[in-house]
Short mmCIF file of C-alpha atoms in Angstrom, two decimals:
data_model
loop_
_atom_site.label_atom_id
_atom_site.label_comp_id
_atom_site.label_asym_id
_atom_site.label_seq_id
_atom_site.Cartn_x
_atom_site.Cartn_y
_atom_site.Cartn_z
CA MET A 1 -41.87 45.90 13.42
CA LYS A 2 -41.33 42.63 11.42
CA LYS A 3 -38.80 44.24 9.36
CA LEU A 4 -36.66 45.43 12.13
CA PHE A 5 -36.75 42.11 13.81
CA TYR A 6 -35.31 40.36 10.58
CA LEU A 7 -32.96 43.00 10.45
CA LEU A 8 -31.62 42.12 13.73
CA PHE A 9 -31.78 38.38 12.69
CA ALA A 10 -29.52 39.14 9.45
CA LEU A 11 -27.18 41.50 11.56
CA PRO A 12 -24.76 38.63 12.98
CA LEU A 13 -24.81 37.36 9.11
CA PHE A 14 -23.26 40.22 7.48
CA LEU A 15 -20.94 40.53 10.64
CA ILE A 16 -19.67 36.93 10.09
CA SER A 17 -19.17 37.28 6.43
CA CYS A 18 -16.57 40.16 6.83
CA ASP A 19 -14.17 37.53 8.17
CA ASP A 20 -11.32 36.54 5.93
CA ASP A 21 -11.94 32.95 4.94
CA ASN A 22 -9.36 32.75 1.95
CA LYS A 23 -6.04 33.18 4.37
CA LEU A 24 -4.46 29.81 2.95
CA PRO A 25 -0.99 28.91 4.33
CA ASP A 26 2.04 28.44 1.90
CA ILE A 27 2.98 24.81 1.89
CA GLN A 28 5.82 22.48 0.48
CA MET A 29 4.63 18.61 0.08
CA ASN A 30 6.86 15.97 -0.03
CA VAL A 31 5.72 12.54 -1.37
CA GLU A 32 8.48 9.86 -1.26
CA ILE A 33 7.46 7.40 -4.05
CA SER A 34 9.07 3.88 -4.82
CA GLY A 35 8.65 1.28 -7.35
CA ALA A 36 8.67 3.65 -10.38
CA THR A 37 10.85 5.38 -12.45
CA LYS A 38 10.51 9.37 -12.96
CA SER A 39 11.13 10.82 -16.43
CA ASP A 40 10.12 14.05 -17.84
CA GLY A 41 7.89 14.31 -15.44
CA VAL A 42 6.15 10.77 -15.94
CA LEU A 43 6.49 8.08 -13.26
CA TYR A 44 7.18 4.82 -15.45
CA ILE A 45 6.37 1.43 -14.21
CA VAL A 46 6.77 -1.96 -15.65
CA GLN A 47 3.20 -3.74 -15.70
CA GLY A 48 2.89 -6.22 -12.86
CA GLU A 49 5.15 -3.92 -10.12
CA THR A 50 3.85 -2.22 -7.40
CA LEU A 51 3.85 1.32 -7.16
CA THR A 52 4.13 2.38 -3.55
CA ILE A 53 3.90 5.77 -1.91
CA ASP A 54 6.08 5.26 1.19
CA LYS A 55 5.48 9.03 2.67
CA ILE A 56 3.97 12.25 2.79
CA THR A 57 4.92 15.23 4.48
CA VAL A 58 3.87 18.57 4.72
CA SER A 59 5.93 21.97 5.63
CA SER A 60 5.20 25.72 5.66
CA THR A 61 7.18 28.83 5.95
CA SER A 62 4.18 30.89 6.40
CA ALA A 63 2.34 28.21 9.19
CA THR A 64 4.90 28.64 12.12
CA LYS A 65 2.60 27.30 14.62
CA GLY A 66 1.64 24.41 13.46
CA ILE A 67 0.64 22.40 10.58
CA ALA A 68 -0.61 18.80 9.85
CA LEU A 69 -2.41 16.54 7.16
CA GLY A 70 -5.80 15.27 7.81
CA GLY A 71 -5.22 11.91 5.81
CA ALA A 72 -4.71 10.99 1.93
CA THR A 73 -7.64 9.71 -0.52
CA TYR A 74 -5.76 8.08 -3.35
CA TYR A 75 -7.51 8.38 -6.66
CA TRP A 76 -6.37 5.97 -10.02
CA ASP A 77 -7.45 7.57 -13.24
CA TYR A 78 -10.27 9.59 -11.33
CA TYR A 79 -11.46 6.40 -8.96
CA PRO A 80 -11.32 6.68 -5.24
CA VAL A 81 -9.17 3.51 -4.45
CA ALA A 82 -8.41 4.20 -0.76
CA THR A 83 -8.07 6.43 1.89
CA THR A 84 -5.54 6.43 4.76
CA ASN A 85 -5.52 8.35 8.10
CA THR A 86 -2.69 7.02 9.30
CA VAL A 87 0.84 8.86 9.51
CA PRO A 88 3.30 8.08 7.23
CA TYR A 89 -0.15 7.74 4.56
CA THR A 90 1.54 4.90 2.78
CA MET A 91 -0.21 3.31 -0.04
CA SER A 92 0.61 0.40 -2.33
CA ILE A 93 -0.94 0.32 -6.01
CA GLU A 94 -0.80 -2.73 -8.03
CA THR A 95 -0.52 -2.73 -11.32
CA GLY A 96 -0.87 -6.18 -12.52
CA ASN A 97 -4.57 -5.76 -13.72
CA ALA A 98 -3.98 -2.32 -15.13
CA PRO A 99 -3.51 -2.14 -18.66
CA VAL A 100 -0.32 -0.69 -20.41
CA GLY A 101 -0.44 2.96 -21.41
CA ASN A 102 -1.15 6.57 -19.50
CA HIS A 103 -2.72 6.65 -16.34
CA LEU A 104 -3.11 9.74 -13.82
CA LEU A 105 -2.22 9.07 -9.70
CA GLN A 106 -4.22 11.76 -7.47
CA ILE A 107 -3.49 12.10 -3.80
CA GLU A 108 -5.90 14.32 -1.93
CA CYS A 109 -4.91 15.37 1.59
CA PRO A 110 -6.80 18.14 3.82
CA VAL A 111 -4.33 20.68 5.47
CA PHE A 112 -4.90 22.28 8.65
CA ALA A 113 -2.82 24.98 9.83
CA VAL A 114 -3.12 26.96 12.83
CA ASP A 115 -4.64 30.52 12.30
CA TYR A 116 -5.30 29.93 8.43
CA SER A 117 -8.19 28.24 6.64
CA ALA A 118 -8.64 24.58 6.26
CA ALA A 119 -7.65 23.51 2.63
CA VAL A 120 -7.28 20.62 0.90
CA ALA A 121 -4.23 20.24 -1.35
CA VAL A 122 -4.44 17.88 -4.86
CA LEU A 123 -1.40 16.69 -6.22
CA THR A 124 -1.28 14.80 -9.30
CA TYR A 125 0.83 12.61 -10.84
CA LYS A 126 0.98 11.35 -14.52
CA VAL A 127 1.85 7.60 -14.72
CA LYS A 128 2.54 5.19 -17.72
CA ILE A 129 2.34 1.59 -17.42
CA VAL A 130 5.02 -0.27 -19.70
CA GLU A 131 5.57 -4.14 -20.56
CA SER A 132 9.06 -4.15 -20.12
CA ALA A 133 12.04 -2.61 -18.45
CA ASP A 134 13.48 -1.89 -21.77
CA GLU A 135 10.67 0.70 -22.67
CA ILE A 136 11.72 2.98 -19.61
CA PRO A 137 13.65 5.89 -20.41
CA SER A 138 16.59 7.07 -18.37
CA PRO A 139 15.78 8.75 -14.68
CA ASP A 140 15.73 12.26 -14.22
CA ALA A 141 18.78 13.59 -12.38
CA PRO A 142 18.00 13.11 -8.52
CA ALA A 143 15.68 15.33 -7.12
CA PRO A 144 16.17 18.24 -4.20
CA GLU A 145 15.57 16.93 -0.72
CA THR A 146 12.17 18.61 -1.04
CA PRO A 147 10.61 18.35 -4.34
CA GLU A 148 8.33 20.92 -5.81
CA VAL A 149 4.59 19.94 -6.03
CA LYS A 150 2.18 21.95 -7.05
CA ALA A 151 -1.11 21.70 -4.98
CA GLN A 152 -4.23 23.24 -5.40
CA TYR A 153 -6.76 24.15 -2.72
CA CYS A 154 -10.22 24.82 -2.33
CA LEU A 155 -12.11 25.50 0.81
CA LEU A 156 -13.65 23.04 3.09
CA TYR A 157 -17.16 23.80 3.68
#
């Protein structure tokens, strides 16, 4: 009798686990950055200048009913520096105390779309701080309206 009782308790767990939890929307992230020059996939900035993320937007071709970001958390060299939940998710990073050389800027944004699982988009930018503007190479050609940004997903638990 105990075995039947435990089986009845376990049955809902088997039914729930059959759901498709890995259905993620195809998204396009658009990040507007000012104060830096992009060349060869690297953002160059003079030490002491301010790197500003002006706006983060998301769009999707697969999620036609609605898609939104749940905020943005900014990481500088793997260290969390700020979180904002206010649209357009603006952030300024002062580089006066940052050493000259290579750095990493990461932006983590929860993505919520109707009829899709919740996900987290992680955007990564290489940043190089230089001592003078003479060290900055010539900028890339103007970017298209919606630049291609690789977004990685993981499910929220």
